[in-house]
Coordinates of C-alpha atoms in Angstrom, one line a residue:
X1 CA -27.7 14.6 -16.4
X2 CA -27.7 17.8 -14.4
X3 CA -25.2 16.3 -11.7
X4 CA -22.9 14.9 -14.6
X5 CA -22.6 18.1 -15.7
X6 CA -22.1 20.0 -12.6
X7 CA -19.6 17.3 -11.7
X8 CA -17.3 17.8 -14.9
X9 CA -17.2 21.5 -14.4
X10 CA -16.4 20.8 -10.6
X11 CA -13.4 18.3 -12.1
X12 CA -12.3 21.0 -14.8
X13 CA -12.4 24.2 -12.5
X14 CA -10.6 22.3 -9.9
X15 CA -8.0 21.2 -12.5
X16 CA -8.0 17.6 -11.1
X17 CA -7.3 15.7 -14.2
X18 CA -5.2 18.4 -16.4
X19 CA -4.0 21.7 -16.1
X20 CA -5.8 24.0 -18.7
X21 CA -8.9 23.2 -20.8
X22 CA -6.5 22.3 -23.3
X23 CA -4.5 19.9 -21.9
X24 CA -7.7 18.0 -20.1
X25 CA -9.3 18.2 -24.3
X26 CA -6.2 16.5 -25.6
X27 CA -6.1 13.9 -23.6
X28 CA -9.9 13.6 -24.5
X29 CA -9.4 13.1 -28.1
X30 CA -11.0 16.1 -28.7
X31 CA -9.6 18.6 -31.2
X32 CA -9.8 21.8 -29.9
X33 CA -11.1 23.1 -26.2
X34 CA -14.3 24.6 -26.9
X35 CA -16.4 21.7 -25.4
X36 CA -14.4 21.8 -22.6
X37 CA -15.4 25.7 -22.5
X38 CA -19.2 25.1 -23.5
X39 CA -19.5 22.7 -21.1
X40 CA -18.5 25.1 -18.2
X41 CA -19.9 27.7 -18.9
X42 CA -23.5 25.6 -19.2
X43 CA -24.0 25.4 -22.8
X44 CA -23.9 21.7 -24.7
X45 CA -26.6 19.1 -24.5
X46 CA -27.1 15.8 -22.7
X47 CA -26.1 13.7 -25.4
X48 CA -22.3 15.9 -25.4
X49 CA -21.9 15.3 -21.9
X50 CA -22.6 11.8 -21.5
X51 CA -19.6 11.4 -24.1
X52 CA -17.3 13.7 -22.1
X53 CA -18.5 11.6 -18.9
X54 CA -17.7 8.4 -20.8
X55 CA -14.3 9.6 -22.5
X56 CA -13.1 11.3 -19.0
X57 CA -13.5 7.8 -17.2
X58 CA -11.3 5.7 -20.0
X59 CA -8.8 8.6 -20.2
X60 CA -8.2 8.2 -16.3
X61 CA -9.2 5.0 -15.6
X62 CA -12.5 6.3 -13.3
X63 CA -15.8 5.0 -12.7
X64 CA -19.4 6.6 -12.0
X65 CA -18.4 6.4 -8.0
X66 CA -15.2 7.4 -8.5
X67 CA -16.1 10.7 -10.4
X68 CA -18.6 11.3 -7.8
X69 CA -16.4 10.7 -5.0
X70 CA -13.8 13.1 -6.5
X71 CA -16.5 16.1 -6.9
X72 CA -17.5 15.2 -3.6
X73 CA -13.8 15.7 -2.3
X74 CA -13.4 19.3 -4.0
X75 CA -17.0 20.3 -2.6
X76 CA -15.8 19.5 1.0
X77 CA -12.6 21.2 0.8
X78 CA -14.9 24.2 -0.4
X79 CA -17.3 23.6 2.2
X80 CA -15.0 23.4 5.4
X81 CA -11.7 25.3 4.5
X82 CA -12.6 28.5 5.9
X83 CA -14.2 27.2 9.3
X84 CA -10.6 24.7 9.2
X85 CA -8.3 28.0 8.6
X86 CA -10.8 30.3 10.9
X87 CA -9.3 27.5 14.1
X88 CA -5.9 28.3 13.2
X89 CA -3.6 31.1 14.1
X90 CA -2.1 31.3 10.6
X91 CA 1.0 33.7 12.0
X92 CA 2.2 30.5 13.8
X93 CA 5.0 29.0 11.4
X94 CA 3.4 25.6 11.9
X95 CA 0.0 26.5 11.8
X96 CA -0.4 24.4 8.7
X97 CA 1.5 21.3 10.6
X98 CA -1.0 21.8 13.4
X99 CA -3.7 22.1 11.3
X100 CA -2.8 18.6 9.9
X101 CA -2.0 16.9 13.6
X102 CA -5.8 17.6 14.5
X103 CA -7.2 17.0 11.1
X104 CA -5.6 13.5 11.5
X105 CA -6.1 12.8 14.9
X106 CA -9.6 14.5 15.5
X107 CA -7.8 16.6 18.1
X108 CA -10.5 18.9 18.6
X109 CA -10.1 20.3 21.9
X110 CA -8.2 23.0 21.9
X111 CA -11.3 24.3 18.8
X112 CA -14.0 27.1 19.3
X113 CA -17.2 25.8 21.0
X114 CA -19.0 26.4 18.1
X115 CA -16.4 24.6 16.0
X116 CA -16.8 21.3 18.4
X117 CA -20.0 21.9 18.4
X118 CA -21.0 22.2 15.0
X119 CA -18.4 20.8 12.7
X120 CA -16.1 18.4 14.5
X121 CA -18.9 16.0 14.9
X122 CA -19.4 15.9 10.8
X123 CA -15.6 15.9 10.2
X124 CA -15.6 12.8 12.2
X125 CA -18.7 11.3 10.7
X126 CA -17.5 11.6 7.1
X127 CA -14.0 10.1 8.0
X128 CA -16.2 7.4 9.1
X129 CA -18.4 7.0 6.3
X130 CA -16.5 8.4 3.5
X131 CA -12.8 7.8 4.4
X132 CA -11.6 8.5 0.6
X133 CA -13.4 11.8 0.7
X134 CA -12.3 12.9 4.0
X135 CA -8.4 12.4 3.7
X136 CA -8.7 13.4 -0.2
X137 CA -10.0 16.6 1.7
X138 CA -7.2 16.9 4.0
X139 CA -4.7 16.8 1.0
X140 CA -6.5 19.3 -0.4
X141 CA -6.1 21.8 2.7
X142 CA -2.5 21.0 2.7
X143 CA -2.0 21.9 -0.5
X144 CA -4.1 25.4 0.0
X145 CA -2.9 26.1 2.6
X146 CA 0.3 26.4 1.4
X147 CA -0.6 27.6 -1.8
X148 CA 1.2 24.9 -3.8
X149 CA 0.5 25.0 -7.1
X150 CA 1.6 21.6 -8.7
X151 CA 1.1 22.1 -12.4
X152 CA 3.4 25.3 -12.0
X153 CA 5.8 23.4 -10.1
X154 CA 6.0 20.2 -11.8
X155 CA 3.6 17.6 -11.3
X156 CA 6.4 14.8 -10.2
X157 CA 8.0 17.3 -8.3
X158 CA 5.9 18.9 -6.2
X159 CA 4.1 15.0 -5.7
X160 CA 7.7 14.2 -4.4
X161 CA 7.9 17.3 -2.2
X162 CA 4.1 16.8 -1.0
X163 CA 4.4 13.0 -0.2
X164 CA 7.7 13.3 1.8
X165 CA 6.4 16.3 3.8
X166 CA 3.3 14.5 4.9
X167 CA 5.1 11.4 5.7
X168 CA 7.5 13.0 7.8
X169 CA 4.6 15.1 9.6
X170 CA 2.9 11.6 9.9
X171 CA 5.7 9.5 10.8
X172 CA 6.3 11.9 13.8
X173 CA 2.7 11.7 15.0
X174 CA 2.4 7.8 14.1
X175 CA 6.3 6.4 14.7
X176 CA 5.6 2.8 15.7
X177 CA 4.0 2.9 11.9
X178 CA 6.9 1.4 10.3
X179 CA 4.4 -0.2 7.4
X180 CA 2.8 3.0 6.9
X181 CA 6.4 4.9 6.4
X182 CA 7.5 1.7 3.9
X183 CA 4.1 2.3 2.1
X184 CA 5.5 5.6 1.6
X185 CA 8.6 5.1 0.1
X186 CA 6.5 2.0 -2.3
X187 CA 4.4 5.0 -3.5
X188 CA 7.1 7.6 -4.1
X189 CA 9.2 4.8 -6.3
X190 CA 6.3 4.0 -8.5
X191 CA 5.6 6.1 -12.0
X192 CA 4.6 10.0 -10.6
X193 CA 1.2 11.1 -10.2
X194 CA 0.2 13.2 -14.1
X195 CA -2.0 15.0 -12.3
X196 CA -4.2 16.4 -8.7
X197 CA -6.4 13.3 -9.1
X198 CA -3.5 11.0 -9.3
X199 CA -1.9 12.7 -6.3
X200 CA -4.4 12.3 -4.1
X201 CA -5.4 9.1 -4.6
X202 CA -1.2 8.7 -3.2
X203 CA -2.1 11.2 -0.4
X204 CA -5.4 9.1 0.6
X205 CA -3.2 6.0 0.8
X206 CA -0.6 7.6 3.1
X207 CA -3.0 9.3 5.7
X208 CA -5.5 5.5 5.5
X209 CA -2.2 3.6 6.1
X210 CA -0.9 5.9 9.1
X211 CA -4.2 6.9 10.8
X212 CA -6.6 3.9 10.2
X213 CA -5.0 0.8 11.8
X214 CA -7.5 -1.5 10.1
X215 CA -6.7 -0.1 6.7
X216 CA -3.9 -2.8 5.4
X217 CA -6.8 -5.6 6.0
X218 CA -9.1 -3.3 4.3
X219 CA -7.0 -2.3 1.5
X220 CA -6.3 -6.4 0.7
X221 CA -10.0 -6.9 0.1
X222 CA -8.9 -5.4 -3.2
X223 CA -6.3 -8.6 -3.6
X224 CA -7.4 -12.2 -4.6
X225 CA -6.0 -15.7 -4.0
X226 CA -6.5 -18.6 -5.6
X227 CA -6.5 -21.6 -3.0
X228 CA -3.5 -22.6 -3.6
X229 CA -2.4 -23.2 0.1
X230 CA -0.2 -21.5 2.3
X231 CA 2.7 -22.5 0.2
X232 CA 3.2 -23.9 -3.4
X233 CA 5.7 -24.6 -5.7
X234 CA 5.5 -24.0 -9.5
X235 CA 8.0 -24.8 -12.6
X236 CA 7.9 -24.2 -16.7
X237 CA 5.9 -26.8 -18.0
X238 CA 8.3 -29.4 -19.6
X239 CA 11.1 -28.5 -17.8
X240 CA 12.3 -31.2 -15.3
X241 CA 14.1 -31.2 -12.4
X242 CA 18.5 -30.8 -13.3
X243 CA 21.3 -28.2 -12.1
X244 CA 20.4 -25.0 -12.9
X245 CA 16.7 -25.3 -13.7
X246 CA 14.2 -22.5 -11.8
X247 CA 11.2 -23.5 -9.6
X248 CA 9.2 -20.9 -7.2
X249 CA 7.4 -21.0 -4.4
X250 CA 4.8 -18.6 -4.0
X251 CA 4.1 -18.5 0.1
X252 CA 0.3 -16.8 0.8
X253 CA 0.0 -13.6 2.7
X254 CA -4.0 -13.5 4.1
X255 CA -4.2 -11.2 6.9
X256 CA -6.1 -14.0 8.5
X257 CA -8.9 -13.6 5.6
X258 CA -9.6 -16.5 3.2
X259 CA -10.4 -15.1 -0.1
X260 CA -8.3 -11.8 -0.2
X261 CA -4.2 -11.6 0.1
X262 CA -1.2 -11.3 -1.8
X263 CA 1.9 -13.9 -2.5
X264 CA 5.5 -13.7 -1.6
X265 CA 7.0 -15.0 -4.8
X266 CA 10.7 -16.9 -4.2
X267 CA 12.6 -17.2 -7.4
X268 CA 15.2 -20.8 -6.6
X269 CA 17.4 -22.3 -8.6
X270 CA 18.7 -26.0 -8.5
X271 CA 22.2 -26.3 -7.6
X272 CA 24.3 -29.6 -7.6
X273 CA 22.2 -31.7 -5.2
X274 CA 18.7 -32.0 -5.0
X275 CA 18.9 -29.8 -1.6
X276 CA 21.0 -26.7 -2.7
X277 CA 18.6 -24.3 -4.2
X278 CA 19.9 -20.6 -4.7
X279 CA 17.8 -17.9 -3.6
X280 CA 17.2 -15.3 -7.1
X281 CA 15.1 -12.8 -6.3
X282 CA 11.9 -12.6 -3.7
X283 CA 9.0 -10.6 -5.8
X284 CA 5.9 -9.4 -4.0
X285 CA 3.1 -10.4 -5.9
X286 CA -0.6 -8.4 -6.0
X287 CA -3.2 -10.3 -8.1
X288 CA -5.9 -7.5 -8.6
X289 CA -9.5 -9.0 -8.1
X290 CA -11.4 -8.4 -11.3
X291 CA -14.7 -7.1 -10.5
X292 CA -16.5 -6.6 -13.9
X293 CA -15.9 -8.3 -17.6
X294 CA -13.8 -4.6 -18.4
X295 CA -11.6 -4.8 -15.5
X296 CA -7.7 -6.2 -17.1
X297 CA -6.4 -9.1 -14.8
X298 CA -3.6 -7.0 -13.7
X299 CA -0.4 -8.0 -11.8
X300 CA 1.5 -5.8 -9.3
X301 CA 4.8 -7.2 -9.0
X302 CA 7.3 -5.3 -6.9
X303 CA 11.0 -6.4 -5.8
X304 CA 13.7 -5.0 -3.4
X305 CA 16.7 -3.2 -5.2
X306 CA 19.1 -2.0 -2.6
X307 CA 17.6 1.0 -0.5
X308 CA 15.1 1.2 -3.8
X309 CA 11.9 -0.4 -4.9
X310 CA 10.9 -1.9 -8.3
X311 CA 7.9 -2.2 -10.1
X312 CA 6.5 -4.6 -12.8
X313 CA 2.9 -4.1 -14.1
X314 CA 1.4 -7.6 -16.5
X315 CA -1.8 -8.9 -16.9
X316 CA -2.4 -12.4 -15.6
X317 CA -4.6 -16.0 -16.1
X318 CA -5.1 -18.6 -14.3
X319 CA -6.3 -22.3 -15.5
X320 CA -7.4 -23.8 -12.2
X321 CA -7.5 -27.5 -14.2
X322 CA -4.4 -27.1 -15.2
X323 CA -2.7 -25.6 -12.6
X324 CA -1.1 -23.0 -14.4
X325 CA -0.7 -19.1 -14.1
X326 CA 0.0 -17.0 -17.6
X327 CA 1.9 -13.6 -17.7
X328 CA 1.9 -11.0 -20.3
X329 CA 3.0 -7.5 -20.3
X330 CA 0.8 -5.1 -20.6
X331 CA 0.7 -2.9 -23.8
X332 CA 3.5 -0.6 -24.2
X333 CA 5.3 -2.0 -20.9
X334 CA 8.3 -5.0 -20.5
X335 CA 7.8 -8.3 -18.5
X336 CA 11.1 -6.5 -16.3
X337 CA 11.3 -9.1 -14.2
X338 CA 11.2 -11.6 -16.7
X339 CA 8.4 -14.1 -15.3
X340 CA 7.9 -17.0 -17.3
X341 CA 5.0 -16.9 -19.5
X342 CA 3.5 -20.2 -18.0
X343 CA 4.3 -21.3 -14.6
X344 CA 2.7 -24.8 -13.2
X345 CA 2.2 -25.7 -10.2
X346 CA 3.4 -29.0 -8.8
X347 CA 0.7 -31.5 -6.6
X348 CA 3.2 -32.2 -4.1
X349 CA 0.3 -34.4 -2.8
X350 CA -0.4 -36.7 -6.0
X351 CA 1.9 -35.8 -8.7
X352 CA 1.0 -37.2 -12.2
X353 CA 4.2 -38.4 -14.5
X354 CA 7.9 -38.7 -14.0
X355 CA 8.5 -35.0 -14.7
X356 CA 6.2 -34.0 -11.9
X357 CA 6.6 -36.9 -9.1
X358 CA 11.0 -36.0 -9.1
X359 CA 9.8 -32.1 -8.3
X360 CA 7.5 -33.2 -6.2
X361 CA 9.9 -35.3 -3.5
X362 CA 12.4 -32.8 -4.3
X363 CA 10.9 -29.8 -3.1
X364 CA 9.2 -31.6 -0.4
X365 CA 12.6 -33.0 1.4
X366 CA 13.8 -29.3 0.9
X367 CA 11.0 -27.9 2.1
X368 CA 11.5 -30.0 5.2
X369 CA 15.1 -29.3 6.0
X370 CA 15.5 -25.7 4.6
X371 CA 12.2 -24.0 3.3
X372 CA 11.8 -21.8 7.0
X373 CA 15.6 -20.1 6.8
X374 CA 15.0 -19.5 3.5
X375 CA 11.6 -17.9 3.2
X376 CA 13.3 -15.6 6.3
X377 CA 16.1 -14.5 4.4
X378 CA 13.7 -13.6 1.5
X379 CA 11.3 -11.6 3.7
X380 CA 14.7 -9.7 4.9
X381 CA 15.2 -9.4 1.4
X382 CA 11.9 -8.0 0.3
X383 CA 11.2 -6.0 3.8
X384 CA 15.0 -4.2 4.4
X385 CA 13.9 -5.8 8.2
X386 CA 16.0 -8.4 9.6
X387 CA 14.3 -10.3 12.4
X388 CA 16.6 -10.8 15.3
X389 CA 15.5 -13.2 16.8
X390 CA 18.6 -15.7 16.7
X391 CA 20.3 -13.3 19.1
X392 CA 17.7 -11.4 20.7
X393 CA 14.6 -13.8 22.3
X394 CA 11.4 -12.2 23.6
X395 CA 10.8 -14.9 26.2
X396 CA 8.0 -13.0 28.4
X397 CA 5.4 -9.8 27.5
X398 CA 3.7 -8.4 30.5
X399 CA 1.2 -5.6 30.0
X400 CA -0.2 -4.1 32.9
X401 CA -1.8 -0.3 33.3
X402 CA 1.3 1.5 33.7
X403 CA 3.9 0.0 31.4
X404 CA 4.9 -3.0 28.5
X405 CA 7.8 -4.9 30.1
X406 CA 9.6 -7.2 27.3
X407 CA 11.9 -10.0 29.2
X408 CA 14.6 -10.5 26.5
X409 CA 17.8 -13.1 26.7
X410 CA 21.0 -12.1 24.5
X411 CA 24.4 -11.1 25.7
X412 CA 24.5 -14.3 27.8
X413 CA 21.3 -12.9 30.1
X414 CA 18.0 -11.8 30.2
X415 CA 17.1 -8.4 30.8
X416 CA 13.6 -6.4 31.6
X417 CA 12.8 -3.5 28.8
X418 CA 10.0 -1.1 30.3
X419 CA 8.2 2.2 28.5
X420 CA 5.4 3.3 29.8
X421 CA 1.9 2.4 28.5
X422 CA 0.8 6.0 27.8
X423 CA 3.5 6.7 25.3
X424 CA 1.6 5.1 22.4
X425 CA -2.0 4.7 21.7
X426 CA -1.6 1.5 20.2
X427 CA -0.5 -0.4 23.3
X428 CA -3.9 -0.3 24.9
X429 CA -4.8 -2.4 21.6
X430 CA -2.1 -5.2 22.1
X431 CA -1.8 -8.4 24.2
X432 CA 0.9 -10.6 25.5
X433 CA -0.2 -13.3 22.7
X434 CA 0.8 -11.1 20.1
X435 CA 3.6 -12.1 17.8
X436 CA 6.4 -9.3 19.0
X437 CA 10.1 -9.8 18.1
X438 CA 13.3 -7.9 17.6
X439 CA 14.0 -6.8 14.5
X440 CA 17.2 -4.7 12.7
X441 CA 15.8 -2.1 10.4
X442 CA 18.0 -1.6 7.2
X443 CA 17.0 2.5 6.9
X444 CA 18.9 3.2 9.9
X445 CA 20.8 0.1 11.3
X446 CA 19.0 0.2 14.6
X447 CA 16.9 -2.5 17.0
X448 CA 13.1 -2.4 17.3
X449 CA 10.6 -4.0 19.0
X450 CA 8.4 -5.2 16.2
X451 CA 4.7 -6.1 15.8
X452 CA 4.7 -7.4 12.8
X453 CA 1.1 -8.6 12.4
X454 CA 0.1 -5.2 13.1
X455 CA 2.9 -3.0 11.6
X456 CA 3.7 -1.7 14.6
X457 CA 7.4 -1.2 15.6
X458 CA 9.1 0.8 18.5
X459 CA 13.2 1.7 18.9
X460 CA 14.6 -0.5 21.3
X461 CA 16.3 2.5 22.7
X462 CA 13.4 4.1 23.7
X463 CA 13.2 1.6 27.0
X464 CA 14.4 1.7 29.8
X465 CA 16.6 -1.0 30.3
X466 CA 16.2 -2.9 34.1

């Protein structure tokens, strides 16, 4: 019970779930804030901390490793913050930029002896073994550093200010991350962080996405599919094929695992032949894995608006004999992108009944003739990136020790594009077999050379044309 305790008192004096002792008690329940004071100062009984423990991880949604990993992040900021700042020259206006760039990058070199020697080594180690800690950590400095204070400031606002600081610091050190800087702008349109805790679990994300390039497989391992093949169309149950009526496919994203993913969802309607379908909406779709009997079935749904992204929380079923996935909004919260509360999927293989044979031959002859255009045009849609490849063909990658050379045809001839190996890290990693296309990014209007299996993208401009 002695680490419980210490660990609450760590989690109150570092203000990461409230402001004041009397903020953090009313969102306990509790009346007034002398438990909250008792507790720090060392004097209430097992029994009362086990119950602040308890009502601490409903009020923010924690676990026992979470709450430990959290202490854990505050004791390391204590524990290295001086020897981080004693590196620095803090009259340099971007010592606290620097401080970041090596912090991210393990850029040692230019440390003490004593510092290379003695604490770069467990700096590396613990982003190794304890990635959550480590970057929660490196928030942390940040925020010192500057001596931000975010409950004076405004929680959403100084989140805001935080976020787009680091991903600008990050983007410059990490360009060809064009995933990482989308993730960014994903994170800053979803409801604000309430609190320090709920900021840097954003921050963690950001600095995992742009410095770990294994992270996006990682982070799916959270994710579940269902087996319902690469691509799979669904309908209301009783509702048969006529102008009009809505049918979706829902097209698997793996990563190349087979249990853990996510879904492009593609909202069609039937138009006035059996092969015009409208394209509705495209929905990314997140089906949280439920790990224990109190975990929710929850649904991340998330749609292009314009420049904008928005969000849609429900919980979700599915009957695997019948086929069907349920939707429900969550307490308190709409069903804003008005998913149907049953959706079933059609056995384009062996349909059963009228109903379902007529969808069945349907969607499979459209499939056929125009499901690849239009599952493009809804991952334009959904990613702001339009691939180019119509009018700009990759038709040879050459790697060698000096330079990436990309043999592309448009204007009526092919041309040679050339950049040197050494200006990114993440060419060593790459090989002429992987997918690599041209692609117009919406953000600024301009041509990249795009990895999208790994996330990596490069401005055209940037080569030297031959």
């Amino acid at each position: 019970m002695d680490d419980k305790i210490e660990i609450l008192k760590c989690l109150i004096e570092n203000r990461a779930l409230a402001p004041s002792h009397a903020a953090l008690a009313k969102a306990l329940g509790y009346k007034g804030r002398m438990t909250i004071y008792r507790l720090v100062a060392g004097g209430v009984k097992d029994g009362t901390a086990s119950k602040m423990w308890n009502l601490v991880e409903q009020a923010f949604y924690l676990d026992d490793a979470g709450m430990y990993k959290l202490a854990r992040t505050f004791c390391a900021l204590k524990h290295f913050y001086g020897a981080l700042v004693g590196e620095m020259d803090t009259k340099h206006p971007e010592w606290v930029k620097n401080l970041m760039t090596f912090l991210s990058a393990d850029a040692y070199d230019y440390c003490s002896p004593k510092f290379r020697a003695e604490t770069a080594p467990v700096l590396i180690d613990m982003k190794a073994d304890e990635p959550d800690v480590y970057w929660g950590m490196v928030a942390l400095v940040y925020i010192h550093a500057l001596k931000i204070d975010i409950y004076g400031e405004g929680v959403e606002r100084a989140s805001r200010r935080i976020m787009t600081e680091l991903d600008s610091l990050l983007h410059g050190l990490y360009p060809e991350k064009a995933d990482a800087h989308e993730v960014v702008g994903n994170l800053l349109s979803l409801p604000p962080a309430g609190n320090l805790f709920g900021l840097l679990n954003h921050c963690i994300i950001l600095f995992r996405h742009y410095a770990e390039n294994s992270f996006k497989s990682e982070a799916t391992k959270e994710l579940c599919l269902f087996g319902f093949g690469k691509r799979s169309y669904w309908h209301k149950p009783g509702c048969g094929y006529a102008k009009g009526r809505d049918v979706w496919l829902l097209i698997e994203q793996s990563y190349g695992r087979k249990t853990n993913g996510f879904y492009l969802a593609l909202h069609l309607k039937a138009g006035s032949d059996r092969l015009t379908f409208s394209l509705e909406d495209v929905i990314h779709m997140n089906f949280f894995a439920v790990e224990s009997e109190d975990d929710p079935p929850i649904l991340q749904a998330c749609r292009r608006k314009g420049a904008e992204r928005e969000w849609c929380y429900l919980l979700y079923g599915y009957d695997h004999e019948a086929r069907e996935l349920y939707f429900e909004p969550l307490p308190n919260m709409d069903n804003a992108f008005e998913l149907p509360e049953t959706l079933r999927m059609i056995n384009l293989d062996s349909p059963q009944g009228m109903e379902e044979k007529v969808w069945a031959r349907i969607m499979k002859e459209w499939d056929e003739c125009q499901g690849r255009a239009v599952f493009q045009k809804a991952k334009d849609m959904l990613s702001g990136i339009t691939d180019m490849s119509g009018e700009y063909n990759i038709v040879d990658v050459s790697i060698s020790k000096t330079a990436l050379t990309l043999a592309i045809e448009h204007d009526g001839g092919t041309h040679e594009y050339r950049l040197p190996i050494d200006e990114y890290d993440f060419l060593a990693e790459i090989n002429p077999s992987q997918k690599v296309i041209i692609a117009r990014y919406e953000t600024d209007g301009l041509l990249y050379a795009s990895w999208p299996g790994l996330g990596y993208s490069i401005k055209l401009d940037e080569f030297a044309v031959g």
